[in-house]
């Protein structure tokens, strides 16, 4: 069975190649901003209208004709996909203007716009860039994304097809995952818990030192930044990037362990955005809950496991043993859950993880019906769920 994946490699562009990429990015950014202007003025841009706009603009402006039509066409295609998603995906806003100092450089090329020759990436305009080959490509790439990170490093991400990696048969039935700050992921089996590792906290002193150096070397408005300021800025970004890579590595290793041993993965559909406004914002950002959740869901789906997203409502307040819900919301200072009905006592997060797993085992998840489902599963109340079928949030194979 074949799967579509991305293989990313580091690029080593020379001075002229980097200047050509920056010039191409300037043309694509202008097209993106023009498409945003079309939407804001009520002209309802479609891919057909934007393609005509590109043809007309290339005919009138010589500087636009100097760039690759493939990259410019892919920029407009990416814009239309983002605009379409803003109407269908909840919480996703309209595409915004890309500013020169804030937008991340990214160029897309299809098979008509690039080729690999002699271990180098050949782009339109006679741009040739050496590639640092860390591994071989499994097949011929169908497209490539050339981008630059916040450290100024260049990368090429190829889209290829490869055979699916064989995943061992699951030796355990299911596992529930509850997200937290003190412990990043609490599971029904303590052997698979993901502790808070605090990579950003360990490098906070070094990062603060680099940021203070930036503040001292910062020039006034209207003056070009000094070389010392740019050096300090790059050093602070390098420290932050190192911590982010450590979090990503730990999330991948943990997600692989969970996926390899469990057939059912019940994940709390937790959205950590509200933590950014609380006093736990720094620690929550260090834990990288969103990245861990995304990695676990992606690996579970690719491995063919059954992944169920369970709404977090009432999972902490519901007893995982008898299904009784407490009358009052538990404060964050209460770390032990005690059921007044059956006397069951367990850690707050462990009880929530068991509740999530019990809900997922019924193959349906609804915030209003968690208590009834658990009671039915444990053999308690016989009152079934409310009228109407709650939405099935299962993401895996049945």
PDB file of N, CA, C and O in Angstrom, residues 314-366:
ATOM      1  N   UNK A 314     -16.895  17.891  30.831  1.00  0.00           N
ATOM      2  CA  UNK A 314     -17.330  17.023  31.928  1.00  0.00           C
ATOM      3  C   UNK A 314     -16.471  15.776  32.120  1.00  0.00           C
ATOM      4  O   UNK A 314     -16.820  14.916  32.925  1.00  0.00           O
ATOM      5  N   UNK A 315     -15.365  15.628  31.401  1.00  0.00           N
ATOM      6  CA  UNK A 315     -14.534  14.433  31.591  1.00  0.00           C
ATOM      7  C   UNK A 315     -13.860  14.447  32.958  1.00  0.00           C
ATOM      8  O   UNK A 315     -13.639  13.390  33.553  1.00  0.00           O
ATOM      9  N   UNK A 316     -13.539  15.622  33.474  1.00  0.00           N
ATOM     10  CA  UNK A 316     -12.917  15.710  34.793  1.00  0.00           C
ATOM     11  C   UNK A 316     -13.938  15.543  35.903  1.00  0.00           C
ATOM     12  O   UNK A 316     -13.620  15.047  36.987  1.00  0.00           O
ATOM     13  N   UNK A 317     -15.179  15.923  35.653  1.00  0.00           N
ATOM     14  CA  UNK A 317     -16.217  15.899  36.685  1.00  0.00           C
ATOM     15  C   UNK A 317     -16.947  14.564  36.745  1.00  0.00           C
ATOM     16  O   UNK A 317     -17.763  14.349  37.646  1.00  0.00           O
ATOM     17  N   UNK A 318     -16.705  13.656  35.786  1.00  0.00           N
ATOM     18  CA  UNK A 318     -17.445  12.399  35.708  1.00  0.00           C
ATOM     19  C   UNK A 318     -16.609  11.264  36.281  1.00  0.00           C
ATOM     20  O   UNK A 318     -15.429  11.116  35.955  1.00  0.00           O
ATOM     21  N   UNK A 319     -17.230  10.452  37.112  1.00  0.00           N
ATOM     22  CA  UNK A 319     -16.542   9.293  37.675  1.00  0.00           C
ATOM     23  C   UNK A 319     -16.408   8.217  36.603  1.00  0.00           C
ATOM     24  O   UNK A 319     -17.387   7.832  35.961  1.00  0.00           O
ATOM     25  N   UNK A 320     -15.204   7.726  36.404  1.00  0.00           N
ATOM     26  CA  UNK A 320     -14.966   6.710  35.386  1.00  0.00           C
ATOM     27  C   UNK A 320     -15.400   5.326  35.833  1.00  0.00           C
ATOM     28  O   UNK A 320     -15.420   4.392  35.022  1.00  0.00           O
ATOM     29  N   UNK A 321     -15.768   5.166  37.118  1.00  0.00           N
ATOM     30  CA  UNK A 321     -16.162   3.855  37.635  1.00  0.00           C
ATOM     31  C   UNK A 321     -17.673   3.653  37.555  1.00  0.00           C
ATOM     32  O   UNK A 321     -18.142   2.608  37.107  1.00  0.00           O
ATOM     33  N   UNK A 322     -18.439   4.671  37.962  1.00  0.00           N
ATOM     34  CA  UNK A 322     -19.895   4.514  37.984  1.00  0.00           C
ATOM     35  C   UNK A 322     -20.616   5.484  37.056  1.00  0.00           C
ATOM     36  O   UNK A 322     -21.814   5.339  36.833  1.00  0.00           O
ATOM     37  N   UNK A 323     -19.936   6.483  36.546  1.00  0.00           N
ATOM     38  CA  UNK A 323     -20.553   7.418  35.620  1.00  0.00           C
ATOM     39  C   UNK A 323     -21.267   8.574  36.269  1.00  0.00           C
ATOM     40  O   UNK A 323     -21.943   9.344  35.590  1.00  0.00           O
ATOM     41  N   UNK A 324     -21.140   8.752  37.572  1.00  0.00           N
ATOM     42  CA  UNK A 324     -21.803   9.849  38.268  1.00  0.00           C
ATOM     43  C   UNK A 324     -21.007  11.137  38.090  1.00  0.00           C
ATOM     44  O   UNK A 324     -19.785  11.149  38.217  1.00  0.00           O
ATOM     45  N   UNK A 325     -21.717  12.215  37.832  1.00  0.00           N
ATOM     46  CA  UNK A 325     -21.069  13.510  37.648  1.00  0.00           C
ATOM     47  C   UNK A 325     -21.165  14.337  38.927  1.00  0.00           C
ATOM     48  O   UNK A 325     -22.230  14.383  39.564  1.00  0.00           O
ATOM     49  N   UNK A 326     -20.077  14.982  39.308  1.00  0.00           N
ATOM     50  CA  UNK A 326     -20.084  15.832  40.499  1.00  0.00           C
ATOM     51  C   UNK A 326     -20.954  17.056  40.248  1.00  0.00           C
ATOM     52  O   UNK A 326     -21.121  17.507  39.110  1.00  0.00           O
ATOM     53  N   UNK A 327     -21.479  17.618  41.321  1.00  0.00           N
ATOM     54  CA  UNK A 327     -22.375  18.763  41.202  1.00  0.00           C
ATOM     55  C   UNK A 327     -21.611  20.067  41.008  1.00  0.00           C
ATOM     56  O   UNK A 327     -22.170  21.026  40.475  1.00  0.00           O
ATOM     57  N   UNK A 328     -20.353  20.109  41.453  1.00  0.00           N
ATOM     58  CA  UNK A 328     -19.560  21.336  41.343  1.00  0.00           C
ATOM     59  C   UNK A 328     -18.310  21.064  40.522  1.00  0.00           C
ATOM     60  O   UNK A 328     -17.749  19.965  40.552  1.00  0.00           O
ATOM     61  N   UNK A 329     -17.879  22.086  39.812  1.00  0.00           N
ATOM     62  CA  UNK A 329     -16.679  21.975  39.003  1.00  0.00           C
ATOM     63  C   UNK A 329     -15.443  21.897  39.902  1.00  0.00           C
ATOM     64  O   UNK A 329     -15.332  22.639  40.883  1.00  0.00           O
ATOM     65  N   UNK A 330     -14.520  21.010  39.579  1.00  0.00           N
ATOM     66  CA  UNK A 330     -13.312  20.848  40.381  1.00  0.00           C
ATOM     67  C   UNK A 330     -12.309  21.933  40.033  1.00  0.00           C
ATOM     68  O   UNK A 330     -12.019  22.176  38.861  1.00  0.00           O
ATOM     69  N   UNK A 331     -11.787  22.596  41.057  1.00  0.00           N
ATOM     70  CA  UNK A 331     -10.758  23.591  40.838  1.00  0.00           C
ATOM     71  C   UNK A 331      -9.433  22.955  40.443  1.00  0.00           C
ATOM     72  O   UNK A 331      -9.195  21.758  40.671  1.00  0.00           O
ATOM     73  N   UNK A 332      -8.554  23.759  39.874  1.00  0.00           N
ATOM     74  CA  UNK A 332      -7.259  23.223  39.446  1.00  0.00           C
ATOM     75  C   UNK A 332      -6.407  22.781  40.624  1.00  0.00           C
ATOM     76  O   UNK A 332      -5.497  21.969  40.462  1.00  0.00           O
ATOM     77  N   UNK A 333      -6.700  23.310  41.809  1.00  0.00           N
ATOM     78  CA  UNK A 333      -5.931  22.906  42.984  1.00  0.00           C
ATOM     79  C   UNK A 333      -6.300  21.522  43.502  1.00  0.00           C
ATOM     80  O   UNK A 333      -5.543  20.917  44.269  1.00  0.00           O
ATOM     81  N   UNK A 334      -7.453  20.998  43.086  1.00  0.00           N
ATOM     82  CA  UNK A 334      -7.885  19.668  43.508  1.00  0.00           C
ATOM     83  C   UNK A 334      -7.290  18.647  42.544  1.00  0.00           C
ATOM     84  O   UNK A 334      -7.708  18.548  41.395  1.00  0.00           O
ATOM     85  N   UNK A 335      -6.302  17.885  43.008  1.00  0.00           N
ATOM     86  CA  UNK A 335      -5.597  16.951  42.139  1.00  0.00           C
ATOM     87  C   UNK A 335      -6.079  15.510  42.294  1.00  0.00           C
ATOM     88  O   UNK A 335      -5.639  14.641  41.546  1.00  0.00           O
ATOM     89  N   UNK A 336      -6.977  15.244  43.249  1.00  0.00           N
ATOM     90  CA  UNK A 336      -7.503  13.893  43.463  1.00  0.00           C
ATOM     91  C   UNK A 336      -9.012  13.931  43.292  1.00  0.00           C
ATOM     92  O   UNK A 336      -9.707  14.740  43.926  1.00  0.00           O
ATOM     93  N   UNK A 337      -9.521  13.046  42.445  1.00  0.00           N
ATOM     94  CA  UNK A 337     -10.963  12.950  42.223  1.00  0.00           C
ATOM     95  C   UNK A 337     -11.547  11.924  43.192  1.00  0.00           C
ATOM     96  O   UNK A 337     -11.046  10.796  43.305  1.00  0.00           O
ATOM     97  N   UNK A 338     -12.604  12.303  43.899  1.00  0.00           N
ATOM     98  CA  UNK A 338     -13.292  11.413  44.830  1.00  0.00           C
ATOM     99  C   UNK A 338     -14.771  11.403  44.486  1.00  0.00           C
ATOM    100  O   UNK A 338     -15.413  12.450  44.455  1.00  0.00           O
ATOM    101  N   UNK A 339     -15.288  10.228  44.210  1.00  0.00           N
ATOM    102  CA  UNK A 339     -16.700  10.085  43.849  1.00  0.00           C
ATOM    103  C   UNK A 339     -17.532   9.912  45.127  1.00  0.00           C
ATOM    104  O   UNK A 339     -17.256   9.015  45.939  1.00  0.00           O
ATOM    105  N   UNK A 340     -18.526  10.763  45.285  1.00  0.00           N
ATOM    106  CA  UNK A 340     -19.385  10.675  46.469  1.00  0.00           C
ATOM    107  C   UNK A 340     -20.377   9.524  46.376  1.00  0.00           C
ATOM    108  O   UNK A 340     -20.907   9.070  47.390  1.00  0.00           O
ATOM    109  N   UNK A 341     -20.623   9.008  45.179  1.00  0.00           N
ATOM    110  CA  UNK A 341     -21.619   7.954  45.006  1.00  0.00           C
ATOM    111  C   UNK A 341     -21.048   6.571  45.297  1.00  0.00           C
ATOM    112  O   UNK A 341     -21.643   5.784  46.037  1.00  0.00           O
ATOM    113  N   UNK A 342     -19.882   6.258  44.695  1.00  0.00           N
ATOM    114  CA  UNK A 342     -19.335   4.908  44.856  1.00  0.00           C
ATOM    115  C   UNK A 342     -18.051   4.878  45.676  1.00  0.00           C
ATOM    116  O   UNK A 342     -17.538   3.800  45.975  1.00  0.00           O
ATOM    117  N   UNK A 343     -17.487   6.049  46.013  1.00  0.00           N
ATOM    118  CA  UNK A 343     -16.280   6.097  46.816  1.00  0.00           C
ATOM    119  C   UNK A 343     -14.996   5.904  46.029  1.00  0.00           C
ATOM    120  O   UNK A 343     -13.922   5.778  46.623  1.00  0.00           O
ATOM    121  N   UNK A 344     -15.081   5.882  44.705  1.00  0.00           N
ATOM    122  CA  UNK A 344     -13.878   5.710  43.885  1.00  0.00           C
ATOM    123  C   UNK A 344     -12.995   6.949  43.988  1.00  0.00           C
ATOM    124  O   UNK A 344     -13.478   8.083  43.946  1.00  0.00           O
ATOM    125  N   UNK A 345     -11.696   6.733  44.163  1.00  0.00           N
ATOM    126  CA  UNK A 345     -10.746   7.835  44.266  1.00  0.00           C
ATOM    127  C   UNK A 345      -9.549   7.536  43.376  1.00  0.00           C
ATOM    128  O   UNK A 345      -9.031   6.415  43.351  1.00  0.00           O
ATOM    129  N   UNK A 346      -9.132   8.540  42.632  1.00  0.00           N
ATOM    130  CA  UNK A 346      -7.977   8.397  41.734  1.00  0.00           C
ATOM    131  C   UNK A 346      -7.470   9.787  41.404  1.00  0.00           C
ATOM    132  O   UNK A 346      -8.097  10.805  41.744  1.00  0.00           O
ATOM    133  N   UNK A 347      -6.319   9.834  40.764  1.00  0.00           N
ATOM    134  CA  UNK A 347      -5.793  11.112  40.321  1.00  0.00           C
ATOM    135  C   UNK A 347      -6.753  11.795  39.368  1.00  0.00           C
ATOM    136  O   UNK A 347      -7.450  11.148  38.583  1.00  0.00           O
ATOM    137  N   UNK A 348      -6.777  13.090  39.433  1.00  0.00           N
ATOM    138  CA  UNK A 348      -7.715  13.864  38.615  1.00  0.00           C
ATOM    139  C   UNK A 348      -7.547  13.558  37.128  1.00  0.00           C
ATOM    140  O   UNK A 348      -8.510  13.286  36.420  1.00  0.00           O
ATOM    141  N   UNK A 349      -6.320  13.581  36.639  1.00  0.00           N
ATOM    142  CA  UNK A 349      -6.061  13.354  35.218  1.00  0.00           C
ATOM    143  C   UNK A 349      -6.258  11.890  34.841  1.00  0.00           C
ATOM    144  O   UNK A 349      -6.706  11.587  33.727  1.00  0.00           O
ATOM    145  N   UNK A 350      -5.924  10.970  35.755  1.00  0.00           N
ATOM    146  CA  UNK A 350      -6.125   9.554  35.468  1.00  0.00           C
ATOM    147  C   UNK A 350      -7.605   9.231  35.332  1.00  0.00           C
ATOM    148  O   UNK A 350      -8.016   8.469  34.438  1.00  0.00           O
ATOM    149  N   UNK A 351      -8.424   9.800  36.190  1.00  0.00           N
ATOM    150  CA  UNK A 351      -9.868   9.587  36.086  1.00  0.00           C
ATOM    151  C   UNK A 351     -10.408  10.140  34.774  1.00  0.00           C
ATOM    152  O   UNK A 351     -11.256   9.512  34.127  1.00  0.00           O
ATOM    153  N   UNK A 352      -9.905  11.315  34.364  1.00  0.00           N
ATOM    154  CA  UNK A 352     -10.349  11.895  33.090  1.00  0.00           C
ATOM    155  C   UNK A 352      -9.937  11.019  31.914  1.00  0.00           C
ATOM    156  O   UNK A 352     -10.708  10.840  30.961  1.00  0.00           O
ATOM    157  N   UNK A 353      -8.720  10.449  31.967  1.00  0.00           N
ATOM    158  CA  UNK A 353      -8.268   9.570  30.884  1.00  0.00           C
ATOM    159  C   UNK A 353      -9.137   8.321  30.789  1.00  0.00           C
ATOM    160  O   UNK A 353      -9.479   7.869  29.689  1.00  0.00           O
ATOM    161  N   UNK A 354      -9.518   7.748  31.932  1.00  0.00           N
ATOM    162  CA  UNK A 354     -10.387   6.569  31.926  1.00  0.00           C
ATOM    163  C   UNK A 354     -11.778   6.925  31.405  1.00  0.00           C
ATOM    164  O   UNK A 354     -12.412   6.136  30.706  1.00  0.00           O
ATOM    165  N   UNK A 355     -12.257   8.108  31.739  1.00  0.00           N
ATOM    166  CA  UNK A 355     -13.551   8.555  31.231  1.00  0.00           C
ATOM    167  C   UNK A 355     -13.515   8.718  29.719  1.00  0.00           C
ATOM    168  O   UNK A 355     -14.460   8.349  29.006  1.00  0.00           O
ATOM    169  N   UNK A 356     -12.433   9.273  29.218  1.00  0.00           N
ATOM    170  CA  UNK A 356     -12.287   9.455  27.769  1.00  0.00           C
ATOM    171  C   UNK A 356     -12.269   8.110  27.051  1.00  0.00           C
ATOM    172  O   UNK A 356     -12.901   7.933  26.009  1.00  0.00           O
ATOM    173  N   UNK A 357     -11.546   7.146  27.609  1.00  0.00           N
ATOM    174  CA  UNK A 357     -11.484   5.819  26.990  1.00  0.00           C
ATOM    175  C   UNK A 357     -12.846   5.133  27.018  1.00  0.00           C
ATOM    176  O   UNK A 357     -13.261   4.509  26.033  1.00  0.00           O
ATOM    177  N   UNK A 358     -13.560   5.242  28.146  1.00  0.00           N
ATOM    178  CA  UNK A 358     -14.876   4.615  28.243  1.00  0.00           C
ATOM    179  C   UNK A 358     -15.854   5.221  27.248  1.00  0.00           C
ATOM    180  O   UNK A 358     -16.696   4.524  26.674  1.00  0.00           O
ATOM    181  N   UNK A 359     -15.735   6.534  27.011  1.00  0.00           N
ATOM    182  CA  UNK A 359     -16.602   7.187  26.034  1.00  0.00           C
ATOM    183  C   UNK A 359     -16.279   6.724  24.623  1.00  0.00           C
ATOM    184  O   UNK A 359     -17.171   6.478  23.809  1.00  0.00           O
ATOM    185  N   UNK A 360     -15.008   6.600  24.313  1.00  0.00           N
ATOM    186  CA  UNK A 360     -14.598   6.202  22.959  1.00  0.00           C
ATOM    187  C   UNK A 360     -14.955   4.759  22.660  1.00  0.00           C
ATOM    188  O   UNK A 360     -15.189   4.404  21.504  1.00  0.00           O
ATOM    189  N   UNK A 361     -14.998   3.915  23.675  1.00  0.00           N
ATOM    190  CA  UNK A 361     -15.321   2.514  23.439  1.00  0.00           C
ATOM    191  C   UNK A 361     -16.753   2.330  22.959  1.00  0.00           C
ATOM    192  O   UNK A 361     -17.075   1.304  22.350  1.00  0.00           O
ATOM    193  N   UNK A 362     -17.589   3.319  23.220  1.00  0.00           N
ATOM    194  CA  UNK A 362     -18.960   3.258  22.705  1.00  0.00           C
ATOM    195  C   UNK A 362     -19.047   3.778  21.279  1.00  0.00           C
ATOM    196  O   UNK A 362     -20.122   3.849  20.705  1.00  0.00           O
ATOM    197  N   UNK A 363     -17.894   4.217  20.725  1.00  0.00           N
ATOM    198  CA  UNK A 363     -17.796   4.660  19.328  1.00  0.00           C
ATOM    199  C   UNK A 363     -18.627   5.894  19.042  1.00  0.00           C
ATOM    200  O   UNK A 363     -19.066   6.130  17.930  1.00  0.00           O
ATOM    201  N   UNK A 364     -18.903   6.678  20.047  1.00  0.00           N
ATOM    202  CA  UNK A 364     -19.605   7.928  19.843  1.00  0.00           C
ATOM    203  C   UNK A 364     -19.192   8.868  20.962  1.00  0.00           C
ATOM    204  O   UNK A 364     -18.920   8.459  22.065  1.00  0.00           O
ATOM    205  N   UNK A 365     -19.121  10.169  20.649  1.00  0.00           N
ATOM    206  CA  UNK A 365     -18.660  11.135  21.629  1.00  0.00           C
ATOM    207  C   UNK A 365     -19.542  12.367  21.560  1.00  0.00           C
ATOM    208  O   UNK A 365     -19.644  13.007  20.522  1.00  0.00           O
ATOM    209  N   UNK A 366     -20.206  12.691  22.649  1.00  0.00           N
ATOM    210  CA  UNK A 366     -21.025  13.877  22.739  1.00  0.00           C
ATOM    211  C   UNK A 366     -20.875  14.452  24.134  1.00  0.00           C
ATOM    212  O   UNK A 366     -20.957  13.728  25.120  1.00  0.00           O
TER     213      UNK A 366
END
